[in-house]
CSV table of C-alpha atoms in Angstrom, one decimal:
chain,number,residue,atom,x,y,z
A,1,MET,CA,105.6,92.1,112.4
A,2,GLY,CA,105.7,95.9,112.8
A,3,ARG,CA,103.2,98.6,111.7
A,4,LEU,CA,101.5,97.6,108.5
A,5,PHE,CA,100.2,100.9,107.2
A,6,GLY,CA,102.5,103.7,106.0
A,7,THR,CA,101.5,107.1,104.7
A,8,ASP,CA,99.7,105.6,101.8
A,9,GLY,CA,98.3,102.2,102.8
A,10,ILE,CA,100.2,99.0,103.0
A,11,ARG,CA,103.1,98.5,100.6
A,12,GLY,CA,105.9,96.0,100.0
A,13,ILE,CA,107.3,93.5,97.6
A,14,ALA,CA,104.5,91.3,96.3
A,15,ASN,CA,104.5,87.7,97.5
A,16,GLN,CA,107.2,88.5,100.0
A,17,ASP,CA,106.1,91.4,102.2
A,18,LEU,CA,102.6,91.7,100.8
A,19,THR,CA,101.4,88.1,100.6
A,20,CYS,CA,98.1,86.5,99.6
A,21,GLU,CA,97.6,85.5,103.2
A,22,LEU,CA,98.1,89.1,104.4
A,23,ALA,CA,95.7,90.4,101.7
A,24,THR,CA,93.0,87.9,102.8
A,25,GLN,CA,93.5,88.8,106.5
A,26,LEU,CA,93.3,92.5,105.5
A,27,GLY,CA,90.0,91.9,103.6
A,28,ARG,CA,88.5,90.2,106.7
A,29,ALA,CA,89.7,92.8,109.1
A,30,ALA,CA,88.7,95.7,106.9
A,31,ALA,CA,85.2,94.3,106.4
A,32,CYS,CA,84.7,94.0,110.1
A,33,VAL,CA,86.0,97.5,110.9
A,34,LEU,CA,84.5,99.5,108.0
A,35,THR,CA,81.1,98.1,107.2
A,36,ASN,CA,77.7,98.6,108.7
A,37,LYS,CA,77.0,95.7,111.0
A,38,SER,CA,73.3,95.8,110.2
A,39,ASN,CA,74.1,95.2,106.5
A,40,ARG,CA,74.3,91.4,106.0
A,41,HIS,CA,76.2,91.8,102.7
A,42,PRO,CA,78.1,95.1,102.8
A,43,LYS,CA,79.4,96.3,99.4
A,44,VAL,CA,83.1,96.7,98.8
A,45,LEU,CA,84.7,97.9,95.6
A,46,ILE,CA,88.2,96.8,94.4
A,47,GLY,CA,90.2,98.5,91.8
A,48,LYS,CA,93.8,97.8,90.7
A,49,ASP,CA,96.6,99.0,88.6
A,50,THR,CA,98.5,97.2,85.8
A,51,ARG,CA,101.3,95.5,87.7
A,52,LEU,CA,101.7,91.7,87.5
A,53,SER,CA,100.7,90.9,91.1
A,54,SER,CA,97.5,93.0,91.1
A,55,ASP,CA,95.4,90.1,89.9
A,56,MET,CA,96.7,87.8,92.7
A,57,LEU,CA,96.2,90.4,95.4
A,58,GLU,CA,92.7,91.3,94.1
A,59,THR,CA,91.6,87.7,94.3
A,60,ALA,CA,93.1,87.2,97.8
A,61,MET,CA,91.5,90.4,99.1
A,62,ALA,CA,88.1,89.5,97.6
A,63,ALA,CA,88.3,86.1,99.3
A,64,GLY,CA,88.9,87.7,102.6
A,65,LEU,CA,86.0,90.1,102.1
A,66,CYS,CA,83.6,87.3,100.9
A,67,SER,CA,84.5,85.2,103.9
A,68,ILE,CA,82.9,87.9,106.1
A,69,GLY,CA,79.9,88.1,103.9
A,70,ALA,CA,80.8,91.2,101.8
A,71,SER,CA,79.5,91.7,98.3
A,72,VAL,CA,82.7,92.5,96.3
A,73,VAL,CA,82.5,94.6,93.1
A,74,THR,CA,85.6,94.6,91.0
A,75,LEU,CA,86.3,97.7,88.9
A,76,GLY,CA,89.2,96.3,86.9
A,77,VAL,CA,92.2,98.6,86.0
A,78,VAL,CA,91.3,102.1,87.1
A,79,PRO,CA,93.1,105.0,88.7
A,80,THR,CA,93.1,105.3,92.5
A,81,PRO,CA,90.9,108.5,92.4
A,82,ALA,CA,88.3,106.4,90.4
A,83,VAL,CA,87.9,104.1,93.4
A,84,ALA,CA,87.6,107.2,95.7
A,85,TYR,CA,84.8,108.6,93.5
A,86,LEU,CA,83.0,105.4,92.6
A,87,VAL,CA,82.8,104.2,96.2
A,88,GLU,CA,80.3,107.0,96.9
A,89,LYS,CA,78.6,107.0,93.5
A,90,TYR,CA,77.9,103.2,93.8
A,91,LYS,CA,76.9,103.6,97.5
A,92,ALA,CA,79.5,101.1,98.7
A,93,ASP,CA,80.5,100.7,102.3
A,94,ALA,CA,84.3,100.8,101.4
A,95,GLY,CA,86.7,100.8,98.5
A,96,VAL,CA,90.1,99.1,98.0
A,97,MET,CA,92.8,100.1,95.5
A,98,ILE,CA,95.6,97.6,94.8
A,99,SER,CA,98.6,99.6,93.6
A,100,ALA,CA,102.1,100.6,94.7
A,101,SER,CA,101.7,104.0,93.0
A,102,HIS,CA,105.1,105.2,91.7
A,103,ASN,CA,107.1,102.1,92.8
A,104,SER,CA,108.5,99.5,90.3
A,105,TYR,CA,106.4,96.5,89.4
A,106,GLU,CA,107.8,94.0,92.0
A,107,TYR,CA,106.1,96.2,94.7
A,108,ASN,CA,102.4,96.4,95.3
A,109,GLY,CA,100.2,98.0,97.9
A,110,ILE,CA,96.7,98.2,99.2
A,111,LYS,CA,94.9,101.5,99.9
A,112,ILE,CA,91.5,101.5,101.6
A,113,PHE,CA,88.8,104.1,101.3
A,114,SER,CA,85.8,104.5,103.6
A,115,GLY,CA,82.2,104.9,102.2
A,116,ASP,CA,82.6,108.6,101.8
A,117,GLY,CA,85.6,108.3,99.5
A,118,PHE,CA,88.3,109.4,101.9
A,119,LYS,CA,91.4,107.5,102.8
A,120,LEU,CA,91.2,105.9,106.3
A,121,PRO,CA,92.3,108.0,109.3
A,122,ASP,CA,95.0,106.6,111.6
A,123,ASP,CA,92.6,105.2,114.2
A,124,LEU,CA,90.7,103.0,111.7
A,125,GLU,CA,94.0,101.7,110.3
A,126,GLU,CA,95.1,100.9,113.8
A,127,ARG,CA,91.9,98.9,114.5
A,128,ILE,CA,92.5,96.9,111.3
A,129,GLU,CA,96.1,96.3,112.2
A,130,ASP,CA,95.1,95.1,115.7
A,131,ILE,CA,92.9,92.4,114.2
A,132,ILE,CA,95.6,91.2,111.7
A,133,LEU,CA,98.3,91.3,114.4
A,134,GLY,CA,96.1,89.3,116.8
A,135,LYS,CA,95.7,92.2,119.3
A,136,SER,CA,91.9,92.0,118.9
A,137,ASP,CA,89.5,89.3,117.6
A,138,ILE,CA,87.0,89.3,114.8
A,139,SER,CA,83.8,89.1,116.7
A,140,GLY,CA,81.3,86.4,115.8
A,141,GLU,CA,81.5,83.4,113.6
A,142,PHE,CA,82.2,83.4,109.8
A,143,PRO,CA,79.0,83.3,107.8
A,144,LEU,CA,77.9,80.0,106.3
A,145,GLU,CA,75.5,79.0,103.4
A,146,ASP,CA,73.9,82.1,101.9
A,147,GLY,CA,75.8,84.4,104.3
A,148,ILE,CA,79.0,84.0,102.2
A,149,GLY,CA,79.8,87.0,100.0
A,150,THR,CA,79.9,87.1,96.2
A,151,VAL,CA,82.0,88.8,93.5
A,152,THR,CA,80.6,90.8,90.6
A,153,HIS,CA,82.2,93.2,88.1
A,154,ALA,CA,81.3,96.8,87.4
A,155,GLU,CA,81.2,97.0,83.6
A,156,ASN,CA,80.9,100.8,83.5
A,157,ALA,CA,83.5,101.8,86.1
A,158,VAL,CA,85.9,103.4,83.6
A,159,ARG,CA,83.2,105.2,81.7
A,160,ASP,CA,81.6,106.6,84.9
A,161,TYR,CA,85.0,107.9,86.1
A,162,ILE,CA,85.8,109.5,82.8
A,163,ASP,CA,82.4,111.2,82.8
A,164,HIS,CA,83.0,112.5,86.3
A,165,VAL,CA,86.4,114.1,85.4
A,166,LYS,CA,84.9,115.6,82.3
A,167,SER,CA,82.1,117.2,84.3
A,168,SER,CA,84.7,119.2,86.3
A,169,VAL,CA,85.9,120.9,83.1
A,170,HIS,CA,83.9,124.0,81.9
A,171,PHE,CA,86.2,125.0,79.1
A,172,SER,CA,87.1,122.5,76.4
A,173,LEU,CA,90.6,121.6,75.3
A,174,ASP,CA,89.9,122.2,71.6
A,175,GLY,CA,93.1,123.3,69.8
A,176,LEU,CA,95.5,121.9,72.3
A,177,HIS,CA,98.1,119.3,71.2
A,178,ILE,CA,99.5,117.4,74.1
A,179,ALA,CA,101.7,114.4,74.8
A,180,ILE,CA,100.6,112.0,77.6
A,181,ASP,CA,102.8,109.6,79.4
A,182,THR,CA,100.6,107.1,81.3
A,183,ALA,CA,103.6,105.3,83.0
A,184,ASN,CA,102.2,102.0,81.6
A,185,GLY,CA,99.8,102.2,84.5
A,186,SER,CA,96.2,102.9,85.4
A,187,ALA,CA,95.9,106.0,83.2
A,188,SER,CA,96.4,103.7,80.1
A,189,ALA,CA,92.8,102.7,80.6
A,190,THR,CA,91.4,106.2,80.7
A,191,ALA,CA,93.6,109.0,79.5
A,192,GLU,CA,93.4,108.8,75.7
A,193,THR,CA,89.6,108.7,75.8
A,194,LEU,CA,89.3,111.4,78.4
A,195,PHE,CA,91.5,114.0,76.8
A,196,THR,CA,90.3,113.2,73.3
A,197,GLU,CA,86.7,113.6,74.3
A,198,LEU,CA,87.6,117.0,75.9
A,199,GLY,CA,88.9,118.1,72.5
A,200,ALA,CA,92.6,117.8,72.7
A,201,LYS,CA,94.8,116.1,70.1
A,202,VAL,CA,96.8,113.6,72.0
A,203,GLU,CA,100.1,111.7,71.5
A,204,MET,CA,100.2,108.7,73.8
A,205,LEU,CA,103.5,107.5,75.3
A,206,HIS,CA,104.1,104.5,77.6
A,207,ASP,CA,100.5,103.3,77.4
A,208,LYS,CA,101.1,99.6,76.7
A,209,PRO,CA,101.3,97.9,80.1
A,210,ASP,CA,102.6,94.3,80.2
A,211,GLY,CA,102.6,93.8,84.0
A,212,ILE,CA,106.2,94.5,84.5
A,213,ASN,CA,106.8,97.9,82.8
A,214,VAL,CA,104.8,100.1,85.1
A,215,ASN,CA,106.8,103.2,86.0
A,216,ARG,CA,109.9,101.8,84.2
A,217,ASP,CA,111.8,104.7,82.8
A,218,CYS,CA,108.6,106.6,82.3
A,219,GLY,CA,105.8,108.4,84.1
A,220,SER,CA,106.1,111.1,86.8
A,221,THR,CA,109.1,109.6,88.4
A,222,HIS,CA,111.1,109.4,85.1
A,223,MET,CA,110.3,112.5,83.1
A,224,GLU,CA,113.3,112.3,80.7
A,225,SER,CA,111.5,110.6,77.8
A,226,LEU,CA,108.5,113.0,78.0
A,227,ILE,CA,110.8,116.0,78.1
A,228,GLU,CA,112.7,114.8,75.1
A,229,TYR,CA,109.5,114.1,73.2
A,230,VAL,CA,108.2,117.6,73.9
A,231,LYS,CA,111.5,119.2,72.8
A,232,THR,CA,111.5,117.3,69.5
A,233,HIS,CA,107.8,117.6,68.6
A,234,GLU,CA,105.5,120.5,68.3
A,235,VAL,CA,103.1,120.1,71.2
A,236,ASP,CA,101.6,122.5,73.7
A,237,ALA,CA,102.4,120.5,76.8
A,238,GLY,CA,103.4,117.1,78.1
A,239,VAL,CA,101.6,115.4,80.9
A,240,ALA,CA,102.9,112.5,83.0
A,241,PHE,CA,101.1,110.3,85.5
A,242,ASP,CA,102.4,107.7,88.0
A,243,GLY,CA,101.3,104.0,88.1
A,244,ASP,CA,97.9,104.7,89.7
A,245,ALA,CA,97.4,108.1,88.2
A,246,ASP,CA,96.8,110.0,91.4
A,247,ARG,CA,99.7,112.4,90.7
A,248,CYS,CA,100.5,114.6,87.7
A,249,LEU,CA,103.6,116.4,86.6
A,250,MET,CA,104.0,118.4,83.4
A,251,VAL,CA,106.3,119.7,80.8
A,252,ASP,CA,105.8,123.1,79.1
A,253,GLU,CA,106.0,123.6,75.3
A,254,GLN,CA,109.7,124.4,75.6
A,255,GLY,CA,110.5,121.2,77.4
A,256,ASN,CA,110.8,122.7,80.9
A,257,PHE,CA,109.8,120.5,83.8
A,258,ILE,CA,106.7,121.7,85.8
A,259,ASP,CA,106.4,120.1,89.2
A,260,GLY,CA,103.5,120.0,91.6
A,261,ASP,CA,104.4,123.3,93.3
A,262,PHE,CA,104.3,125.2,89.9
A,263,ILE,CA,101.0,123.5,89.1
A,264,MET,CA,99.6,124.6,92.4
A,265,ALA,CA,100.9,128.2,92.0
A,266,ILE,CA,99.2,128.5,88.5
A,267,CYS,CA,95.9,127.0,89.6
A,268,ALA,CA,95.8,128.8,93.0
A,269,MET,CA,96.2,132.2,91.3
A,270,ASP,CA,93.5,131.4,88.8
A,271,MET,CA,91.1,130.2,91.5
A,272,LYS,CA,91.8,133.3,93.7
A,273,SER,CA,91.2,135.6,90.7
A,274,ARG,CA,87.8,134.0,90.2
A,275,GLY,CA,86.8,133.9,93.9
A,276,LYS,CA,87.0,130.1,94.0
A,277,LEU,CA,89.9,129.7,96.4
A,278,ALA,CA,88.3,129.0,99.8
A,279,LYS,CA,89.7,131.4,102.5
A,280,ASN,CA,92.4,132.4,100.1
A,281,THR,CA,94.4,129.5,101.4
A,282,VAL,CA,96.5,126.7,99.8
A,283,VAL,CA,97.6,123.6,101.8
A,284,GLY,CA,101.0,122.0,101.1
A,285,THR,CA,103.5,120.1,103.1
A,286,ILE,CA,106.8,120.7,104.8
A,287,MET,CA,108.5,119.7,101.5
A,288,THR,CA,106.7,122.4,99.5
A,289,ASN,CA,109.3,124.7,98.0
A,290,MET,CA,110.1,127.9,99.9
A,291,GLY,CA,109.6,129.8,96.6
A,292,PHE,CA,105.9,128.7,96.7
A,293,GLN,CA,105.5,129.9,100.2
A,294,ARG,CA,106.9,133.3,99.2
A,295,PHE,CA,104.7,133.3,96.1
A,296,CYS,CA,101.7,133.0,98.3
A,297,GLU,CA,102.8,135.8,100.6
A,298,GLU,CA,103.4,138.1,97.6
A,299,HIS,CA,99.9,137.4,96.1
A,300,GLY,CA,97.8,137.7,99.2
A,301,MET,CA,97.3,134.0,99.8
A,302,HIS,CA,97.8,132.0,103.0
A,303,PHE,CA,99.9,128.9,103.0
A,304,GLU,CA,99.4,126.0,105.5
A,305,ALA,CA,102.0,123.2,105.7
A,306,THR,CA,101.3,119.6,106.9
A,307,LYS,CA,103.3,116.4,107.3
A,308,VAL,CA,104.3,114.8,104.0
A,309,GLY,CA,101.5,112.7,102.4
A,310,ASP,CA,98.4,113.8,100.5
A,311,ARG,CA,96.2,112.3,103.2
A,312,TYR,CA,97.5,114.9,105.7
A,313,VAL,CA,97.0,117.7,103.2
A,314,LEU,CA,93.4,116.5,102.8
A,315,GLU,CA,92.9,116.2,106.6
A,316,GLU,CA,93.9,119.8,107.0
A,317,MET,CA,91.6,120.9,104.1
A,318,ARG,CA,88.6,119.1,105.6
A,319,LEU,CA,89.4,120.3,109.2
A,320,SER,CA,89.7,124.0,108.2
A,321,GLY,CA,87.4,124.3,105.2
A,322,TYR,CA,90.0,124.7,102.5
A,323,ASN,CA,89.4,123.5,99.0
A,324,PHE,CA,92.8,123.4,97.3
A,325,GLY,CA,96.2,121.8,98.2
A,326,GLY,CA,98.8,119.3,97.2
A,327,GLU,CA,102.4,118.2,97.1
A,328,GLN,CA,105.4,118.9,95.0
A,329,SER,CA,105.3,115.3,93.8
A,330,GLY,CA,102.1,116.0,91.9
A,331,HIS,CA,99.4,115.0,94.2
A,332,VAL,CA,97.0,117.9,93.8
A,333,ILE,CA,93.6,118.0,95.5
A,334,PHE,CA,90.7,120.0,94.0
A,335,ARG,CA,88.3,119.4,96.9
A,336,ASP,CA,85.4,120.8,95.0
A,337,PHE,CA,85.6,117.8,92.7
A,338,ALA,CA,87.5,115.0,94.4
A,339,THR,CA,88.3,113.4,97.8
A,340,THR,CA,91.9,112.6,96.9
A,341,GLY,CA,94.7,113.6,94.6
A,342,ASP,CA,93.7,113.0,91.0
A,343,GLY,CA,96.4,113.3,88.3
A,344,GLN,CA,94.0,113.4,85.3
A,345,LEU,CA,91.6,115.8,86.9
A,346,THR,CA,94.6,118.1,87.8
A,347,ALA,CA,95.8,118.0,84.2
A,348,CYS,CA,92.3,118.8,82.9
A,349,GLN,CA,92.0,121.8,85.2
A,350,LEU,CA,95.4,123.2,84.2
A,351,LEU,CA,95.0,122.6,80.5
A,352,SER,CA,91.5,124.1,80.5
A,353,LEU,CA,92.9,127.1,82.3
A,354,LEU,CA,95.6,127.3,79.6
A,355,ARG,CA,93.0,127.1,76.8
A,356,ARG,CA,90.7,129.7,78.5
A,357,ARG,CA,93.6,132.2,78.8
A,358,GLU,CA,94.9,131.5,75.3
A,359,GLY,CA,98.4,131.5,76.7
A,360,ASN,CA,101.2,129.0,76.9
A,361,LEU,CA,102.4,127.0,79.9
A,362,SER,CA,105.9,128.4,80.0
A,363,SER,CA,104.6,132.0,80.6
A,364,LEU,CA,102.3,130.9,83.4
A,365,ALA,CA,105.1,128.9,85.1
A,366,THR,CA,107.1,132.1,85.6
A,367,LEU,CA,104.6,133.2,88.3
A,368,MET,CA,106.7,131.5,90.9
A,369,GLN,CA,110.4,131.6,91.4
A,370,ARG,CA,111.6,128.2,92.7
A,371,PHE,CA,114.4,128.0,95.3
A,372,PRO,CA,117.1,125.5,94.4
A,373,GLN,CA,116.4,122.2,96.1
A,374,THR,CA,118.3,118.9,96.2
A,375,ILE,CA,117.1,115.6,97.6
A,376,VAL,CA,119.3,112.6,98.5
A,377,ASN,CA,117.7,109.2,99.2
A,378,LEU,CA,119.5,106.7,101.4
A,379,GLN,CA,118.4,103.1,101.7
A,380,VAL,CA,118.2,102.1,105.4
A,381,SER,CA,116.9,99.1,107.4
A,382,PRO,CA,113.7,99.5,109.6
A,383,GLU,CA,116.1,99.6,112.5
A,384,GLY,CA,118.0,102.5,110.8
A,385,LYS,CA,114.8,104.4,110.3
A,386,LEU,CA,114.0,104.2,114.1
A,387,ALA,CA,117.6,105.0,115.1
A,388,PHE,CA,117.5,108.2,113.0
A,389,TYR,CA,115.3,109.9,115.6
A,390,THR,CA,117.8,109.3,118.5
A,391,ASP,CA,121.3,109.2,116.9
A,392,HIS,CA,123.3,112.1,118.4
A,393,LYS,CA,125.8,112.5,115.6
A,394,VAL,CA,123.0,112.5,112.9
A,395,ARG,CA,121.0,115.1,114.9
A,396,SER,CA,124.1,117.2,115.4
A,397,ALA,CA,124.9,117.2,111.6
A,398,ILE,CA,121.4,118.2,110.8
A,399,ASP,CA,121.5,121.1,113.3
A,400,LYS,CA,124.8,122.3,112.0
A,401,ALA,CA,123.4,122.3,108.4
A,402,ALA,CA,120.4,124.3,109.5
A,403,GLU,CA,122.6,126.9,111.2
A,404,THR,CA,124.8,127.2,108.0
A,405,LEU,CA,121.7,127.7,105.8
A,406,GLY,CA,120.2,130.4,108.1
A,407,LYS,CA,116.9,132.1,107.2
A,408,ASP,CA,117.4,131.7,103.4
A,409,GLY,CA,117.4,128.0,103.5
A,410,ARG,CA,116.4,124.8,105.3
A,411,ILE,CA,117.1,121.1,105.7
A,412,ILE,CA,114.5,118.4,106.3
A,413,VAL,CA,115.5,114.8,106.9
A,414,ARG,CA,112.7,112.3,107.2
A,415,PRO,CA,112.0,108.6,106.8
A,416,SER,CA,109.9,107.7,103.7
A,417,GLY,CA,106.4,106.5,104.5
A,418,THR,CA,106.3,104.2,101.5
A,419,GLU,CA,109.9,102.9,100.9
A,420,PRO,CA,112.9,101.8,103.1
A,421,LEU,CA,114.6,105.2,102.7
A,422,LEU,CA,115.7,108.3,104.5
A,423,ARG,CA,115.1,111.4,102.4
A,424,ILE,CA,117.5,114.4,102.9
A,425,MET,CA,116.1,117.6,101.4
A,426,VAL,CA,118.1,120.8,101.4
A,427,GLU,CA,116.9,124.1,100.0
A,428,GLY,CA,118.5,127.5,99.7
A,429,LYS,CA,119.6,130.2,97.3
A,430,GLU,CA,123.0,128.8,96.4
A,431,GLU,CA,122.9,125.5,94.5
A,432,ASP,CA,126.6,124.5,95.2
A,433,LEU,CA,126.1,125.1,98.9
A,434,ILE,CA,122.9,123.0,99.3
A,435,GLU,CA,124.4,120.1,97.4
A,436,LYS,CA,127.5,120.1,99.6
A,437,ILE,CA,125.4,120.2,102.8
A,438,ALA,CA,123.1,117.4,101.6
A,439,ASN,CA,126.1,115.2,100.8
A,440,ASP,CA,127.8,116.0,104.1
A,441,VAL,CA,124.8,115.0,106.1
A,442,ALA,CA,124.3,111.9,103.9
A,443,GLU,CA,127.9,110.8,104.7
A,444,VAL,CA,127.2,111.1,108.5
A,445,ILE,CA,123.9,109.1,108.1
A,446,LYS,CA,125.7,106.4,106.1
A,447,ALA,CA,128.4,106.0,108.7
A,448,GLU,CA,125.8,105.9,111.6
A,449,LEU,CA,122.7,104.1,110.2
A,450,CYS,CA,123.5,102.3,107.0
């Protein structure tokens, strides 16, 4: 067994890669690493999304935690950022979210938050892995009798999270008419109540989860149906979340797609104009569009790039005292209100801004000029992922592509942290050229690694 944790927790096909046995082991190991040893019954929260296997993994994870003496509190179906918020509000020692985010229903995942609501740093993940993989032992004996842990349910988890997000909004959404695509995921438990209570008129799409339809032709990874709805109905905006609602993408009133870079550009300018953007800096990743970087330069803002993954964006924000950042995929972090990306909070902030300015989303989205960008995903084996770093022909093809693009473009090829894929991203001024370069490099990779 190789490394368990990727860029966003442990993820795999449920009951094949991510088994009940592994979830139970993870519960035991996490309890040992994360909780206060002086606390006989440390408290651990567990939230989940709507996919079929979430109940199974929740039960297995709870069993592992109880076997170490933890007091488990289940939250039910909630967004990932709800776990991050509630772990601190409920004074828990740790929080767990069972979700595979944007993946289809056969996948599931386990994300762990420490008691301060932040995702685990690499060193703690490695300590948990060492226990599971047998490189270190769980010290002491398992508790007996009244030392065994218990499971209770938090009845007010959804309400407490909704109230938290509402408290971040200081200008109501009265008068706005919006379409919301919940991806048949976690936001189906919260979004209609949240946005309605803030004053918006809402049209709900894909909000009837059945265990297997999460992210299926809907949500932030499949924007087509939301775009079509906005084009054929008179609404002010469309909002799409992924399966666990930690990311948000949007559609303007004309049916144009608004990705995370555009959302960040609009919000960053507004925060800067109000003196709310810490150190006049926005944190993104190496995948952030070059147009956004130039936008920051033109408007007196500094841009910091990190590795791909909202955890790395947040680490840089915490390290350097920044309060705003995110990813093109829609993970946007408002550090003044949250310890992780929060799709619904992001939508609330942007829609409140829209209402306050009495404008429309299409006009605000023109602030930034996006460079054409194409992404090719190639399925590879774990061995292929490793060989990518050393294969001479692949490296040579990438170097040649970079030389062709010059200073007005770039190529980034990287292994996915959550799926068995290599991602080829090419960006530049000429759309035909970047597509040709991306396909040429993809052919070399296919011949060498696939």
